[in-house]
Amino acid sequence: MIYTLTLNPSLDYTVIVDEFKENRLNLSKEEYKTAGGKGINVSQVLQNLNVKSIAMGYLAGFTGEFIEKKLKENGILTDFIKLDNGDTRINIKMKSKNSETEINGNSPYISIEKVEKLIKKIKEISKEDIVILAGSVPKSLPSDTYIKIIKSLNKNTKFILDTRTKILKNTSKYKPFLVKPNKDELEEIFNIKLESLEEVIKYGKQLKDIGPQNVIVSLGEKGAIFITKNGIYKAIPPKGELIDSVGAGDSMIAGFTAKYIETSDLLESFKYAVATGTATAYSRGLATKKLTEKLYKEIEIEKI
Ligand SMILES: Nc1ncnc2c1ncn2[C@@H]1O[C@H](COP(=O)(O)OP(=O)(O)OP(=O)(O)O)[C@@H](O)[C@H]1O
Ligand SMILES: O=P(O)(O)OC[C@@]1(O)O[C@H](CO)[C@@H](O)[C@@H]1O
């Protein structure tokens, strides 16, 4: 079984305006609400790719109920811990003709008892399972929460990690199966501006040296770099119309995992990851299997 863990889920509230004007009344042209948070997005894309997963994490209040309902409606299995106070955060995603602005909310308080409850569930996961730890750590939790979770996993359970900068760096020594920083995150990890592809590769390799078995550095419309023990590879997305890139990175993780459990082939999994991320960027909402399969046939991998 695949488990996704979202410590900090969100109701994503997307607002589309013609042109965003600061300090003025902006009228929304269209708006929609979706179940969000990085691990939850991974579960949703896995479901679109016909791969079962169990979505875990914390939910609270009316926004938490909305998220669980949406996941269940789509046939996704859930095993969330309910918080006693507050509401799961609302993240605002505002799109205009030429800008994408995000305001991510604060998460509700999570007590130590709720962390212990989660750790108990984590200990029950078997070594044949795959665990995807994705997204930020809520402010009320210690910053080493992911480390505590990783240490509670069976030592042979493969885990994938997609979180921000310092936490990603500190957890990398526990040898995750895959990490997927984007270029900005890689820059923040090493506190450096990366000016060329050569530099991206150099620092991607340094990240891999800390511990991850495989590293994908995603580069938005420029595609992605894959650093693995068998070599370094590059993939460029086929041309298309960008519609909404929120969740493109999460979709890559879902695509990689889906292909890996089917084939155990790292390179094909990377190719499918790029296809899935691109399918999300070229869709309203998250990647569908149909578009992912089409793009997968068009992507070529280059060895560097
Ligand atoms: N504008 C785009 N055009 C084509 N493909 C894109 C575009 N943006 C993203 N992608 C695809 O999605 C993948 C992941 O995108 P990106 O590097 O933006 O990840 P991310 O920053 O983690 O995304 P997010 O935080 O929005 O989930 C890219 O490697 C690429 O394949
Ligand atoms: O604050 P985090 O956990 O880093 O990111 C949360 C988030 O921005 O990431 C997802 C897209 O990747 C959205 O669904 C969600 O709103």
Coordinates of C-alpha atoms and ligand atoms in Angstrom, one line a residue:
M1 CA 0.0 0.0 0.0
I2 CA 1.1 3.6 -0.6
Y3 CA 0.5 6.0 2.3
T4 CA 0.6 9.8 1.9
L5 CA 1.1 11.9 5.0
T6 CA 0.0 15.6 5.0
L7 CA 0.8 17.2 8.4
N8 CA -0.6 20.5 7.1
P9 CA -3.5 20.0 4.7
S10 CA -5.4 23.0 3.2
L11 CA -8.6 23.9 1.5
D12 CA -7.2 25.6 -1.6
Y13 CA -9.4 28.6 -2.6
T14 CA -8.5 29.6 -6.1
V15 CA -9.7 33.0 -7.3
I16 CA -9.4 34.1 -10.9
V17 CA -9.3 37.8 -11.7
D18 CA -8.8 39.6 -15.0
E19 CA -6.0 41.8 -13.7
F20 CA -4.9 42.0 -10.1
K21 CA -4.9 45.6 -8.7
E22 CA -3.2 46.1 -5.3
N23 CA -5.0 48.4 -2.9
R24 CA -8.2 48.3 -5.0
L25 CA -11.4 46.2 -5.0
N26 CA -10.8 43.2 -7.2
L27 CA -13.8 41.4 -8.5
S28 CA -13.5 37.6 -8.9
K29 CA -14.3 36.3 -12.4
E30 CA -14.4 32.7 -11.1
E31 CA -13.5 30.9 -8.0
Y32 CA -13.3 27.3 -6.8
K33 CA -12.4 25.3 -3.7
T34 CA -10.4 22.1 -3.7
A35 CA -8.9 19.7 -1.2
G36 CA -5.2 20.6 -1.0
G37 CA -1.9 20.0 0.8
K38 CA 1.0 18.3 -0.8
G39 CA 0.4 14.7 0.3
I40 CA -3.3 15.0 -0.4
N41 CA -2.5 16.1 -3.9
V42 CA -0.3 13.1 -4.3
S43 CA -3.2 10.8 -3.3
Q44 CA -5.5 12.5 -5.6
V45 CA -3.2 12.1 -8.6
L46 CA -2.5 8.5 -7.7
Q47 CA -6.2 7.9 -7.7
N48 CA -6.4 9.5 -11.2
L49 CA -3.7 7.1 -12.3
N50 CA -5.7 4.2 -10.9
V51 CA -3.3 3.6 -8.0
K52 CA -4.7 3.1 -4.5
S53 CA -3.3 5.0 -1.5
I54 CA -4.3 5.9 2.0
A55 CA -4.2 9.6 2.8
M56 CA -3.1 10.3 6.4
G57 CA -2.5 13.5 8.4
Y58 CA -4.4 16.0 10.5
L59 CA -7.8 17.5 9.8
A60 CA -9.9 20.0 11.8
G61 CA -13.2 21.8 11.7
F62 CA -15.4 22.6 8.6
T63 CA -12.5 22.8 6.2
G64 CA -11.3 19.4 7.4
E65 CA -14.8 18.0 6.8
F66 CA -14.8 19.5 3.3
I67 CA -11.4 17.9 2.5
E68 CA -12.4 14.4 3.8
K69 CA -15.7 14.5 1.9
K70 CA -14.0 15.5 -1.4
L71 CA -11.4 12.7 -1.0
K72 CA -14.1 10.1 -0.2
E73 CA -16.3 11.2 -3.1
N74 CA -13.3 10.4 -5.4
G75 CA -12.8 7.0 -3.8
I76 CA -9.6 7.8 -1.9
L77 CA -9.0 5.9 1.3
T78 CA -8.4 8.2 4.3
D79 CA -7.1 7.7 7.8
F80 CA -6.8 11.2 9.3
I81 CA -6.5 12.2 12.9
K82 CA -9.1 14.8 13.9
L83 CA -8.0 17.8 15.9
D84 CA -10.3 19.1 18.6
N85 CA -10.0 22.8 17.9
G86 CA -9.8 25.2 15.0
D87 CA -10.1 24.6 11.3
T88 CA -7.7 23.2 8.7
R89 CA -6.1 26.2 7.0
I90 CA -7.4 27.9 3.9
N91 CA -4.7 28.7 1.2
I92 CA -5.6 31.4 -1.3
K93 CA -4.3 30.9 -4.9
M94 CA -5.0 34.0 -6.9
K95 CA -4.6 33.9 -10.7
S96 CA -4.7 36.8 -13.2
K97 CA -3.6 37.0 -16.8
N98 CA 0.0 37.5 -15.9
S99 CA 0.4 36.5 -12.2
E100 CA -0.1 33.7 -9.8
T101 CA -0.1 34.8 -6.1
E102 CA -0.4 32.5 -3.2
I103 CA -1.3 33.2 0.5
N104 CA -0.9 30.1 2.6
G105 CA -2.8 30.1 5.9
N106 CA -1.8 29.0 9.4
S107 CA -2.5 25.5 10.6
P108 CA -4.5 24.7 13.8
Y109 CA -2.8 23.7 17.0
I110 CA -1.6 20.1 17.2
S111 CA -1.0 18.6 20.7
I112 CA 1.7 16.2 21.7
E113 CA -1.0 13.5 22.2
K114 CA -2.0 13.8 18.6
V115 CA 1.6 13.4 17.5
E116 CA 1.9 10.3 19.6
K117 CA -1.3 9.0 17.9
L118 CA 0.2 9.5 14.5
I119 CA 3.5 7.8 15.5
K120 CA 1.4 4.8 16.6
K121 CA -0.1 4.6 13.2
I122 CA 3.3 5.1 11.5
K123 CA 4.7 2.1 13.4
E124 CA 2.0 -0.1 11.9
I125 CA 3.1 0.5 8.3
S126 CA 4.9 -2.5 6.9
K127 CA 8.3 -2.7 5.1
E128 CA 6.6 -3.5 1.8
D129 CA 4.7 -0.2 1.8
I130 CA 5.8 3.1 0.5
V131 CA 5.3 6.3 2.5
I132 CA 5.2 9.8 1.0
L133 CA 5.8 12.6 3.5
A134 CA 4.9 15.8 1.8
G135 CA 4.4 19.5 2.7
S136 CA 5.2 21.9 5.5
V137 CA 5.3 21.1 9.2
P138 CA 2.6 23.1 11.1
K139 CA 4.0 25.8 13.4
S140 CA 2.8 24.1 16.6
L141 CA 4.9 21.0 15.9
P142 CA 8.7 20.8 16.5
S143 CA 10.7 21.2 13.3
D144 CA 12.2 17.7 13.7
T145 CA 8.7 16.1 13.5
Y146 CA 9.6 14.4 10.1
I147 CA 12.7 13.0 11.7
K148 CA 10.6 11.5 14.5
I149 CA 8.2 10.0 11.9
I150 CA 11.1 8.6 9.8
K151 CA 12.7 7.0 12.9
S152 CA 9.3 5.3 13.7
L153 CA 9.1 3.7 10.2
N154 CA 10.2 0.1 9.7
K155 CA 13.9 0.6 8.6
N156 CA 13.1 -1.1 5.2
T157 CA 10.1 0.9 4.3
K158 CA 10.8 3.2 1.3
F159 CA 9.9 6.8 2.0
I160 CA 9.7 9.8 -0.3
L161 CA 10.2 13.3 1.1
D162 CA 8.9 16.5 -0.4
T163 CA 9.2 19.4 2.0
R164 CA 10.9 22.7 2.3
T165 CA 14.6 23.6 2.5
K166 CA 16.1 23.2 6.0
I167 CA 13.8 20.3 6.9
L168 CA 14.6 18.6 3.6
K169 CA 18.3 19.0 4.2
N170 CA 18.2 17.7 7.8
T171 CA 16.1 14.7 6.9
S172 CA 18.1 13.7 3.8
K173 CA 20.7 11.9 5.9
Y174 CA 18.0 9.2 6.7
K175 CA 18.3 8.1 3.0
P176 CA 14.9 8.8 1.6
F177 CA 14.1 6.8 -1.6
L178 CA 13.4 10.1 -3.4
V179 CA 13.5 13.8 -2.8
K180 CA 12.2 16.5 -5.2
P181 CA 13.3 20.0 -4.5
N182 CA 12.5 22.7 -7.2
K183 CA 15.3 25.0 -8.2
D184 CA 14.4 27.7 -5.6
E185 CA 14.4 25.1 -2.9
L186 CA 17.8 23.8 -3.9
E187 CA 19.1 27.4 -3.9
E188 CA 17.8 27.9 -0.4
I189 CA 19.2 24.6 0.9
F190 CA 22.7 25.7 -0.1
N191 CA 22.2 29.4 0.2
I192 CA 23.4 30.1 -3.3
K193 CA 21.9 31.5 -6.6
L194 CA 22.1 28.8 -9.3
E195 CA 22.8 30.5 -12.6
S196 CA 23.2 27.5 -15.0
L197 CA 22.2 23.9 -15.5
E198 CA 25.7 22.8 -14.6
E199 CA 25.3 24.5 -11.2
V200 CA 21.9 22.9 -10.6
I201 CA 23.5 19.5 -11.3
K202 CA 26.4 20.3 -9.1
Y203 CA 24.2 21.1 -6.1
G204 CA 21.7 18.4 -6.9
K205 CA 24.6 16.0 -6.6
Q206 CA 25.7 17.5 -3.3
L207 CA 22.1 17.0 -2.0
K208 CA 22.3 13.4 -3.1
D209 CA 25.6 13.0 -1.2
I210 CA 23.8 13.8 2.0
G211 CA 21.8 10.6 1.7
P212 CA 18.8 10.5 -0.7
Q213 CA 18.9 7.5 -3.1
N214 CA 17.4 9.5 -5.9
V215 CA 17.0 13.3 -6.5
I216 CA 14.7 15.0 -8.9
V217 CA 15.3 18.8 -9.3
S218 CA 12.2 20.2 -10.9
L219 CA 12.6 23.2 -13.1
G220 CA 9.0 24.3 -14.0
E221 CA 8.6 24.7 -17.8
K222 CA 12.2 23.7 -18.3
G223 CA 11.5 20.2 -17.1
A224 CA 13.6 18.3 -14.6
I225 CA 17.0 16.8 -13.7
F226 CA 17.2 13.2 -12.3
I227 CA 20.3 12.3 -10.3
T228 CA 20.5 8.6 -9.5
K229 CA 23.3 6.1 -8.8
N230 CA 23.3 5.1 -12.5
G231 CA 23.7 8.6 -13.9
I232 CA 22.2 12.0 -14.4
Y233 CA 19.3 12.6 -16.8
K234 CA 17.3 15.5 -18.1
A235 CA 13.8 15.7 -19.4
I236 CA 12.0 18.6 -21.1
P237 CA 8.2 18.8 -21.2
P238 CA 6.4 18.7 -24.5
K239 CA 5.0 22.1 -25.5
G240 CA 1.5 23.0 -24.3
E241 CA -0.7 25.6 -22.8
L242 CA 0.0 26.4 -19.1
I243 CA -3.3 26.5 -17.3
D244 CA -2.5 26.0 -13.6
S245 CA 0.8 24.7 -12.1
V246 CA -0.4 24.4 -8.5
G247 CA 0.3 20.8 -7.5
A248 CA 2.7 20.1 -10.5
G249 CA 5.5 19.1 -8.1
D250 CA 3.1 16.8 -6.1
S251 CA 2.0 15.2 -9.4
M252 CA 5.6 14.4 -10.2
I253 CA 5.9 12.4 -7.0
A254 CA 2.6 10.6 -7.7
G255 CA 3.7 9.8 -11.3
F256 CA 7.1 8.6 -10.2
T257 CA 5.6 6.3 -7.5
A258 CA 2.9 4.9 -9.8
K259 CA 5.4 3.9 -12.5
Y260 CA 7.9 2.6 -10.0
I261 CA 5.5 0.2 -8.3
E262 CA 4.5 -1.0 -11.8
T263 CA 8.0 -1.4 -13.3
S264 CA 10.7 -0.9 -10.6
D265 CA 12.4 1.1 -13.5
L266 CA 13.9 4.3 -12.2
L267 CA 14.3 6.0 -15.6
E268 CA 10.8 5.2 -16.8
S269 CA 9.5 6.4 -13.4
F270 CA 11.3 9.7 -13.9
K271 CA 9.9 10.1 -17.4
Y272 CA 6.4 9.4 -16.1
A273 CA 7.0 11.9 -13.2
V274 CA 7.7 14.6 -15.8
A275 CA 4.6 13.6 -17.8
T276 CA 2.4 13.7 -14.7
G277 CA 3.8 17.1 -13.5
T278 CA 3.3 18.6 -17.0
A279 CA -0.2 17.1 -17.3
T280 CA -1.1 19.0 -14.1
A281 CA 0.4 22.3 -15.4
Y282 CA -1.6 21.9 -18.7
S283 CA -4.9 21.2 -16.8
R284 CA -7.4 22.9 -14.7
G285 CA -7.0 20.8 -11.6
L286 CA -4.7 17.8 -11.3
A287 CA -3.3 15.5 -13.9
T288 CA -5.6 13.0 -15.6
K289 CA -4.3 9.6 -16.7
K290 CA -5.3 10.3 -20.3
L291 CA -3.2 13.4 -20.6
T292 CA -0.3 11.9 -18.6
E293 CA -0.1 8.9 -21.0
K294 CA -0.2 11.2 -24.0
L295 CA 2.7 13.3 -22.7
Y296 CA 4.6 10.3 -21.6
K297 CA 4.9 9.1 -25.2
E298 CA 6.2 12.5 -26.2
I299 CA 8.9 13.0 -23.6
E300 CA 12.5 12.1 -24.4
I301 CA 15.2 11.6 -21.7
E302 CA 18.7 12.8 -22.3
K303 CA 21.7 11.4 -20.4
I304 CA 24.0 14.1 -19.2
Ligands
LIG1 N1 4.9 26.0 -17.1 C1 5.1 24.7 -17.3 N2 5.1 24.2 -18.5 C2 5.3 22.8 -18.6 N3 5.5 22.0 -17.6 C3 5.5 22.5 -16.4 C4 5.3 23.9 -16.1 N4 5.3 24.1 -14.8 C5 5.5 22.8 -14.2 N5 5.7 21.9 -15.2 C6 5.9 20.5 -15.0 O1 5.7 20.1 -13.7 C7 7.0 19.7 -13.0 C8 7.1 20.3 -11.6 O2 7.0 21.7 -11.7 P1 7.7 22.7 -10.7 O3 9.2 22.6 -11.0 O4 7.0 24.0 -10.9 O5 7.4 22.0 -9.3 P2 7.0 22.7 -7.9 O6 7.7 24.0 -7.8 O7 7.3 21.7 -6.9 O8 5.5 22.8 -8.1 P3 4.3 23.2 -7.1 O9 4.9 23.7 -5.9 O10 3.4 24.1 -7.9 O11 3.6 21.9 -6.9 C9 8.1 20.2 -14.0 O12 9.3 19.5 -13.9 C10 7.4 20.1 -15.3 O13 7.5 18.8 -15.8
LIG2 O1 2.6 25.0 2.9 P1 3.0 23.7 2.1 O2 2.5 22.5 2.8 O3 4.4 23.7 1.7 O4 2.2 23.8 0.7 C1 0.8 23.7 0.6 C2 0.3 23.9 -0.8 O5 0.7 25.2 -1.3 O6 1.0 23.0 -1.6 C3 0.0 22.4 -2.5 C4 0.6 22.5 -3.9 O7 1.9 21.8 -4.0 C5 -1.3 23.1 -2.4 O8 -2.4 22.2 -2.5 C6 -1.2 23.7 -1.0 O9 -2.0 24.9 -0.8

